[in-house]
């Protein structure tokens, strides 16, 4: 069963760019890489997905190298409201996602 | 458009009691999932469904049963609750057209079994 590995926690300051890296061991050839955000007492929220290279949307960028063994979620100019747990689950498709413990990101003023 | 809703939001059960958690989605999604999340942990998949009338086991299915009689609803049942089932339960849904990667989650049901 493919699993991902990411740092347990990170901290940064308002206005900084934050990069969270995830290791994707044994990622399936057809699987996309996704990132989710979760606030306390809420369900996870989808942030971004990609297959290769770089993807950008209104909230984040996702960098995926050619070998797809890692990915980096980049949050530009973070604010206090970005304090949350960030997940890079493995799997996907019809069979569902496998979530690890995620990265607890703390943003300080 | 309410998205994914879950009923109830909170519940306290005694060991051995039974209950059903209801998940409803109004996005016409084919795929639906039940996850549980224990303190400080990620989500673990209990059961899932790829369409009306079909269900499959996930990572931690023991002690739970599910049914999907209507496309928009996915029910999770606990026949005889145990303290180990104290957790927060999340339902999610997604469209087969997007490959199933962009899941929409409900607000969760906080269950305590005493």
PDB file of C-alpha atoms in Angstrom:
ATOM      1  CA  UNK A   1       0.000   0.000   0.000  1.00  0.00           C
ATOM      2  CA  UNK A   2       1.519   3.271  -1.101  1.00  0.00           C
ATOM      3  CA  UNK A   3       1.944   5.769   1.706  1.00  0.00           C
ATOM      4  CA  UNK A   4       3.259   9.306   1.891  1.00  0.00           C
ATOM      5  CA  UNK A   5       5.675  10.909   4.323  1.00  0.00           C
ATOM      6  CA  UNK A   6       5.616  14.560   5.382  1.00  0.00           C
ATOM      7  CA  UNK A   7       6.959  16.609   8.303  1.00  0.00           C
ATOM      8  CA  UNK A   8       4.866  16.458  11.447  1.00  0.00           C
ATOM      9  CA  UNK A   9       4.948  20.203  12.023  1.00  0.00           C
ATOM     10  CA  UNK A  10       6.241  23.466  10.626  1.00  0.00           C
ATOM     11  CA  UNK A  11       6.024  27.059  11.667  1.00  0.00           C
ATOM     12  CA  UNK A  12       6.429  30.329   9.873  1.00  0.00           C
ATOM     13  CA  UNK A  13       5.441  33.974  10.050  1.00  0.00           C
ATOM     14  CA  UNK A  14       2.798  36.051   8.379  1.00  0.00           C
ATOM     15  CA  UNK A  15       3.776  37.256   4.922  1.00  0.00           C
ATOM     16  CA  UNK A  16       6.308  34.482   4.332  1.00  0.00           C
ATOM     17  CA  UNK A  17       6.167  31.811   1.640  1.00  0.00           C
ATOM     18  CA  UNK A  18       5.775  28.321   3.077  1.00  0.00           C
ATOM     19  CA  UNK A  19       6.817  25.144   1.306  1.00  0.00           C
ATOM     20  CA  UNK A  20       5.677  21.751   2.585  1.00  0.00           C
ATOM     21  CA  UNK A  21       7.258  18.705   1.018  1.00  0.00           C
ATOM     22  CA  UNK A  22       5.763  15.245   0.762  1.00  0.00           C
ATOM     23  CA  UNK A  23       7.495  12.004  -0.157  1.00  0.00           C
ATOM     24  CA  UNK A  24       5.470   9.666  -2.367  1.00  0.00           C
ATOM     25  CA  UNK A  25       6.911   6.175  -2.098  1.00  0.00           C
ATOM     26  CA  UNK A  26       5.466   3.656  -4.528  1.00  0.00           C
ATOM     27  CA  UNK A  27       3.079   6.109  -6.118  1.00  0.00           C
ATOM     28  CA  UNK A  28       0.992   4.381  -8.769  1.00  0.00           C
ATOM     29  CA  UNK A  29       1.629   5.400 -12.345  1.00  0.00           C
ATOM     30  CA  UNK A  30      -1.921   6.624 -12.853  1.00  0.00           C
ATOM     31  CA  UNK A  31      -2.384   8.383  -9.502  1.00  0.00           C
ATOM     32  CA  UNK A  32      -2.568  12.128  -9.225  1.00  0.00           C
ATOM     33  CA  UNK A  33      -0.977  13.953  -6.307  1.00  0.00           C
ATOM     34  CA  UNK A  34      -3.399  15.910  -4.151  1.00  0.00           C
ATOM     35  CA  UNK A  35      -3.180  18.174  -1.129  1.00  0.00           C
ATOM     36  CA  UNK A  36      -5.858  18.885   1.448  1.00  0.00           C
ATOM     37  CA  UNK A  37      -6.208  21.410   4.278  1.00  0.00           C
ATOM     38  CA  UNK A  38      -8.021  20.766   7.541  1.00  0.00           C
ATOM     39  CA  UNK A  39      -9.020  23.229  10.242  1.00  0.00           C
ATOM     40  CA  UNK A  40      -9.999  22.051  13.742  1.00  0.00           C
ATOM     41  CA  UNK A  41     -13.496  20.591  13.941  1.00  0.00           C
ATOM     42  CA  UNK A  42     -13.920  20.643  10.162  1.00  0.00           C
ATOM     43  CA  UNK A  43     -13.610  18.149   7.354  1.00  0.00           C
ATOM     44  CA  UNK A  44     -10.595  18.325   5.036  1.00  0.00           C
ATOM     45  CA  UNK A  45     -10.801  20.699   2.107  1.00  0.00           C
ATOM     46  CA  UNK A  46      -9.248  19.995  -1.284  1.00  0.00           C
ATOM     47  CA  UNK A  47      -6.523  22.497  -2.199  1.00  0.00           C
ATOM     48  CA  UNK A  48      -4.807  21.377  -5.385  1.00  0.00           C
ATOM     49  CA  UNK A  49      -3.882  18.390  -7.505  1.00  0.00           C
ATOM     50  CA  UNK A  50      -1.318  17.661 -10.194  1.00  0.00           C
ATOM     51  CA  UNK A  51       0.387  14.896 -12.119  1.00  0.00           C
ATOM     52  CA  UNK A  52       3.713  16.369 -13.224  1.00  0.00           C
ATOM     53  CA  UNK A  53       5.577  19.696 -13.239  1.00  0.00           C
ATOM     54  CA  UNK A  54       3.859  22.707 -11.752  1.00  0.00           C
ATOM     55  CA  UNK A  55       0.245  23.558 -11.087  1.00  0.00           C
ATOM     56  CA  UNK A  56      -0.990  26.863  -9.691  1.00  0.00           C
ATOM     57  CA  UNK A  57      -4.402  27.987  -8.534  1.00  0.00           C
ATOM     58  CA  UNK A  58      -5.687  30.938  -6.565  1.00  0.00           C
ATOM     59  CA  UNK A  59      -4.463  29.645  -3.202  1.00  0.00           C
ATOM     60  CA  UNK A  60      -1.357  27.514  -3.800  1.00  0.00           C
ATOM     61  CA  UNK A  61       1.207  26.071  -6.162  1.00  0.00           C
ATOM     62  CA  UNK A  62       2.196  22.445  -6.470  1.00  0.00           C
ATOM     63  CA  UNK A  63       5.604  21.362  -7.724  1.00  0.00           C
ATOM     64  CA  UNK A  64       6.137  17.771  -8.851  1.00  0.00           C
ATOM     65  CA  UNK A  65       9.505  16.587 -10.192  1.00  0.00           C
ATOM     66  CA  UNK A  66       9.774  14.315 -13.192  1.00  0.00           C
ATOM     67  CA  UNK A  67      10.270  11.148 -11.106  1.00  0.00           C
ATOM     68  CA  UNK A  68       7.083  11.967  -9.090  1.00  0.00           C
ATOM     69  CA  UNK A  69       8.656  10.644  -5.877  1.00  0.00           C
ATOM     70  CA  UNK A  70       7.958  13.899  -4.056  1.00  0.00           C
ATOM     71  CA  UNK A  71       5.801  16.970  -4.229  1.00  0.00           C
ATOM     72  CA  UNK A  72       5.982  20.438  -2.706  1.00  0.00           C
ATOM     73  CA  UNK A  73       2.989  22.516  -1.740  1.00  0.00           C
ATOM     74  CA  UNK A  74       3.814  26.206  -1.815  1.00  0.00           C
ATOM     75  CA  UNK A  75       1.669  28.748   0.033  1.00  0.00           C
ATOM     76  CA  UNK A  76       2.553  32.341  -0.913  1.00  0.00           C
ATOM     77  CA  UNK A  77       2.454  35.072   1.710  1.00  0.00           C
ATOM     78  CA  UNK A  78       0.753  33.112   4.470  1.00  0.00           C
ATOM     79  CA  UNK A  79      -1.547  34.657   7.063  1.00  0.00           C
ATOM     80  CA  UNK A  80      -2.705  33.535  10.504  1.00  0.00           C
ATOM     81  CA  UNK A  81      -5.727  31.903   8.863  1.00  0.00           C
ATOM     82  CA  UNK A  82      -3.444  29.443   7.069  1.00  0.00           C
ATOM     83  CA  UNK A  83      -2.729  27.734  10.384  1.00  0.00           C
ATOM     84  CA  UNK A  84      -4.077  24.239   9.761  1.00  0.00           C
ATOM     85  CA  UNK A  85      -3.103  20.634   9.108  1.00  0.00           C
ATOM     86  CA  UNK A  86      -2.044  19.897   5.533  1.00  0.00           C
ATOM     87  CA  UNK A  87      -2.260  16.415   4.039  1.00  0.00           C
ATOM     88  CA  UNK A  88      -0.827  14.825   0.909  1.00  0.00           C
ATOM     89  CA  UNK A  89      -2.822  11.591   0.808  1.00  0.00           C
ATOM     90  CA  UNK A  90      -1.901   8.644  -1.340  1.00  0.00           C
ATOM     91  CA  UNK A  91      -4.213   6.662  -3.563  1.00  0.00           C
ATOM     92  CA  UNK A  92      -7.309   8.164  -5.030  1.00  0.00           C
ATOM     93  CA  UNK A  93      -9.713   7.304  -7.734  1.00  0.00           C
ATOM     94  CA  UNK A  94     -12.725   5.226  -6.824  1.00  0.00           C
ATOM     95  CA  UNK A  95     -10.938   3.395  -3.993  1.00  0.00           C
ATOM     96  CA  UNK A  96     -10.546   6.461  -1.795  1.00  0.00           C
ATOM     97  CA  UNK A  97      -7.587   8.250  -0.273  1.00  0.00           C
ATOM     98  CA  UNK A  98      -5.099   7.153   2.384  1.00  0.00           C
ATOM     99  CA  UNK A  99      -4.294   9.991   4.760  1.00  0.00           C
ATOM    100  CA  UNK A 100      -1.256  10.135   6.998  1.00  0.00           C
ATOM    101  CA  UNK A 101      -0.991  12.344  10.075  1.00  0.00           C
ATOM    102  CA  UNK A 102      -0.366  15.439   7.977  1.00  0.00           C
ATOM    103  CA  UNK A 103       1.764  18.501   8.634  1.00  0.00           C
ATOM    104  CA  UNK A 104       0.599  20.863  11.342  1.00  0.00           C
ATOM    105  CA  UNK A 105       1.454  24.344  10.045  1.00  0.00           C
ATOM    106  CA  UNK A 106       1.509  27.141  12.594  1.00  0.00           C
ATOM    107  CA  UNK A 107       1.678  30.728  11.396  1.00  0.00           C
ATOM    108  CA  UNK A 108       2.795  33.345  13.877  1.00  0.00           C
ATOM    109  CA  UNK A 109       2.278  37.111  13.687  1.00  0.00           C
TER     110      UNK A 109
ATOM    111  CA  UNK B   1     -26.423  23.740  -2.931  1.00  0.00           C
ATOM    112  CA  UNK B   2     -25.619  22.322   0.512  1.00  0.00           C
ATOM    113  CA  UNK B   3     -22.739  20.074  -0.611  1.00  0.00           C
ATOM    114  CA  UNK B   4     -22.200  17.179   1.805  1.00  0.00           C
ATOM    115  CA  UNK B   5     -24.286  17.093   4.972  1.00  0.00           C
ATOM    116  CA  UNK B   6     -24.064  14.701   7.912  1.00  0.00           C
ATOM    117  CA  UNK B   7     -26.625  13.780  10.552  1.00  0.00           C
ATOM    118  CA  UNK B   8     -26.274  13.918  13.526  1.00  0.00           C
ATOM    119  CA  UNK B   9     -23.465  16.303  14.440  1.00  0.00           C
ATOM    120  CA  UNK B  10     -22.917  14.802  17.883  1.00  0.00           C
ATOM    121  CA  UNK B  11     -23.961  11.580  19.577  1.00  0.00           C
ATOM    122  CA  UNK B  12     -23.212   9.760  22.796  1.00  0.00           C
ATOM    123  CA  UNK B  13     -23.856   6.019  22.906  1.00  0.00           C
ATOM    124  CA  UNK B  14     -23.521   3.382  25.552  1.00  0.00           C
ATOM    125  CA  UNK B  15     -21.537   0.263  24.773  1.00  0.00           C
ATOM    126  CA  UNK B  16     -23.679  -2.198  22.855  1.00  0.00           C
ATOM    127  CA  UNK B  17     -26.139   0.344  21.472  1.00  0.00           C
ATOM    128  CA  UNK B  18     -26.648   0.764  17.775  1.00  0.00           C
ATOM    129  CA  UNK B  19     -26.985   3.811  15.556  1.00  0.00           C
ATOM    130  CA  UNK B  20     -26.932   4.981  11.962  1.00  0.00           C
ATOM    131  CA  UNK B  21     -25.060   7.966  10.605  1.00  0.00           C
ATOM    132  CA  UNK B  22     -26.533   9.600   7.522  1.00  0.00           C
ATOM    133  CA  UNK B  23     -24.580  11.293   4.776  1.00  0.00           C
ATOM    134  CA  UNK B  24     -26.294  13.172   1.989  1.00  0.00           C
ATOM    135  CA  UNK B  25     -24.841  14.976  -1.037  1.00  0.00           C
ATOM    136  CA  UNK B  26     -26.582  17.127  -3.622  1.00  0.00           C
ATOM    137  CA  UNK B  27     -23.820  17.221  -6.227  1.00  0.00           C
ATOM    138  CA  UNK B  28     -24.867  14.068  -8.106  1.00  0.00           C
ATOM    139  CA  UNK B  29     -21.546  12.405  -7.239  1.00  0.00           C
ATOM    140  CA  UNK B  30     -21.084   8.729  -7.980  1.00  0.00           C
ATOM    141  CA  UNK B  31     -18.438   7.978  -5.341  1.00  0.00           C
ATOM    142  CA  UNK B  32     -19.025   8.268  -1.611  1.00  0.00           C
ATOM    143  CA  UNK B  33     -16.819   7.446   1.384  1.00  0.00           C
ATOM    144  CA  UNK B  34     -16.872   7.091   5.147  1.00  0.00           C
ATOM    145  CA  UNK B  35     -13.714   7.945   7.098  1.00  0.00           C
ATOM    146  CA  UNK B  36     -12.944   8.068  10.791  1.00  0.00           C
ATOM    147  CA  UNK B  37     -10.453  10.385  12.445  1.00  0.00           C
ATOM    148  CA  UNK B  38      -9.017   9.758  15.891  1.00  0.00           C
ATOM    149  CA  UNK B  39      -7.229  12.492  17.888  1.00  0.00           C
ATOM    150  CA  UNK B  40      -3.917  13.512  16.332  1.00  0.00           C
ATOM    151  CA  UNK B  41      -4.354  11.075  13.491  1.00  0.00           C
ATOM    152  CA  UNK B  42      -5.142  11.242   9.836  1.00  0.00           C
ATOM    153  CA  UNK B  43      -8.358   9.942   8.340  1.00  0.00           C
ATOM    154  CA  UNK B  44      -8.860   6.222   7.824  1.00  0.00           C
ATOM    155  CA  UNK B  45     -11.230   4.818   5.237  1.00  0.00           C
ATOM    156  CA  UNK B  46     -14.018   2.631   6.648  1.00  0.00           C
ATOM    157  CA  UNK B  47     -16.199   1.810   3.639  1.00  0.00           C
ATOM    158  CA  UNK B  48     -16.874   3.323   0.263  1.00  0.00           C
ATOM    159  CA  UNK B  49     -19.331   3.145  -2.604  1.00  0.00           C
ATOM    160  CA  UNK B  50     -18.787   3.666  -6.309  1.00  0.00           C
ATOM    161  CA  UNK B  51     -22.462   3.769  -7.136  1.00  0.00           C
ATOM    162  CA  UNK B  52     -26.006   3.170  -5.991  1.00  0.00           C
ATOM    163  CA  UNK B  53     -26.401  -0.325  -4.601  1.00  0.00           C
ATOM    164  CA  UNK B  54     -22.663  -1.040  -4.375  1.00  0.00           C
ATOM    165  CA  UNK B  55     -20.343  -0.869  -1.360  1.00  0.00           C
ATOM    166  CA  UNK B  56     -16.805  -1.986  -0.579  1.00  0.00           C
ATOM    167  CA  UNK B  57     -14.571  -2.302   2.475  1.00  0.00           C
ATOM    168  CA  UNK B  58     -11.865   0.187   3.227  1.00  0.00           C
ATOM    169  CA  UNK B  59      -8.945   0.049   5.626  1.00  0.00           C
ATOM    170  CA  UNK B  60     -10.906  -0.311   8.895  1.00  0.00           C
ATOM    171  CA  UNK B  61     -14.335  -1.872   8.145  1.00  0.00           C
ATOM    172  CA  UNK B  62     -14.781  -4.109  11.195  1.00  0.00           C
ATOM    173  CA  UNK B  63     -17.761  -3.209  13.384  1.00  0.00           C
ATOM    174  CA  UNK B  64     -19.427  -1.104  10.690  1.00  0.00           C
ATOM    175  CA  UNK B  65     -21.928  -1.707   7.931  1.00  0.00           C
ATOM    176  CA  UNK B  66     -23.015   0.593   5.114  1.00  0.00           C
ATOM    177  CA  UNK B  67     -25.772   0.932   2.595  1.00  0.00           C
ATOM    178  CA  UNK B  68     -26.322   3.056  -0.493  1.00  0.00           C
ATOM    179  CA  UNK B  69     -29.895   2.632  -1.575  1.00  0.00           C
ATOM    180  CA  UNK B  70     -30.070   6.065  -3.195  1.00  0.00           C
ATOM    181  CA  UNK B  71     -27.316   7.801  -5.130  1.00  0.00           C
ATOM    182  CA  UNK B  72     -27.369  10.861  -2.876  1.00  0.00           C
ATOM    183  CA  UNK B  73     -27.287   9.020   0.466  1.00  0.00           C
ATOM    184  CA  UNK B  74     -24.669   6.849   2.152  1.00  0.00           C
ATOM    185  CA  UNK B  75     -25.499   5.344   5.556  1.00  0.00           C
ATOM    186  CA  UNK B  76     -22.991   4.089   8.108  1.00  0.00           C
ATOM    187  CA  UNK B  77     -24.275   1.717  10.775  1.00  0.00           C
ATOM    188  CA  UNK B  78     -22.843   0.596  14.075  1.00  0.00           C
ATOM    189  CA  UNK B  79     -24.675  -2.531  15.219  1.00  0.00           C
ATOM    190  CA  UNK B  80     -23.071  -2.829  18.667  1.00  0.00           C
ATOM    191  CA  UNK B  81     -21.023   0.214  19.584  1.00  0.00           C
ATOM    192  CA  UNK B  82     -17.706  -0.177  21.398  1.00  0.00           C
ATOM    193  CA  UNK B  83     -15.540   2.462  23.126  1.00  0.00           C
ATOM    194  CA  UNK B  84     -12.921   1.916  20.392  1.00  0.00           C
ATOM    195  CA  UNK B  85     -15.409   3.438  17.953  1.00  0.00           C
ATOM    196  CA  UNK B  86     -15.263   6.788  19.719  1.00  0.00           C
ATOM    197  CA  UNK B  87     -14.099   9.053  16.921  1.00  0.00           C
ATOM    198  CA  UNK B  88     -15.061  11.785  14.492  1.00  0.00           C
ATOM    199  CA  UNK B  89     -16.689  10.390  11.363  1.00  0.00           C
ATOM    200  CA  UNK B  90     -16.424  12.174   8.045  1.00  0.00           C
ATOM    201  CA  UNK B  91     -18.340  11.468   4.898  1.00  0.00           C
ATOM    202  CA  UNK B  92     -17.005  12.510   1.510  1.00  0.00           C
ATOM    203  CA  UNK B  93     -18.128  12.393  -2.084  1.00  0.00           C
ATOM    204  CA  UNK B  94     -16.567  12.945  -5.462  1.00  0.00           C
ATOM    205  CA  UNK B  95     -17.342  12.724  -9.135  1.00  0.00           C
ATOM    206  CA  UNK B  96     -16.083   9.889 -11.276  1.00  0.00           C
ATOM    207  CA  UNK B  97     -15.514  12.489 -13.975  1.00  0.00           C
ATOM    208  CA  UNK B  98     -12.681  14.082 -12.000  1.00  0.00           C
ATOM    209  CA  UNK B  99     -11.062  10.730 -11.298  1.00  0.00           C
ATOM    210  CA  UNK B 100     -12.098  10.721  -7.660  1.00  0.00           C
ATOM    211  CA  UNK B 101      -9.234  12.846  -6.370  1.00  0.00           C
ATOM    212  CA  UNK B 102     -11.119  16.010  -5.465  1.00  0.00           C
ATOM    213  CA  UNK B 103     -13.232  14.852  -2.570  1.00  0.00           C
ATOM    214  CA  UNK B 104     -15.805  17.018  -0.830  1.00  0.00           C
ATOM    215  CA  UNK B 105     -16.090  16.385   2.888  1.00  0.00           C
ATOM    216  CA  UNK B 106     -18.981  16.864   5.268  1.00  0.00           C
ATOM    217  CA  UNK B 107     -18.669  18.661   8.626  1.00  0.00           C
ATOM    218  CA  UNK B 108     -18.281  15.448  10.596  1.00  0.00           C
ATOM    219  CA  UNK B 109     -20.138  13.539  13.323  1.00  0.00           C
ATOM    220  CA  UNK B 110     -18.506  13.424  16.737  1.00  0.00           C
ATOM    221  CA  UNK B 111     -19.358  10.079  18.352  1.00  0.00           C
ATOM    222  CA  UNK B 112     -18.575   9.106  21.926  1.00  0.00           C
ATOM    223  CA  UNK B 113     -19.137   5.556  23.146  1.00  0.00           C
ATOM    224  CA  UNK B 114     -19.117   5.139  26.922  1.00  0.00           C
TER     225      UNK B 114
END
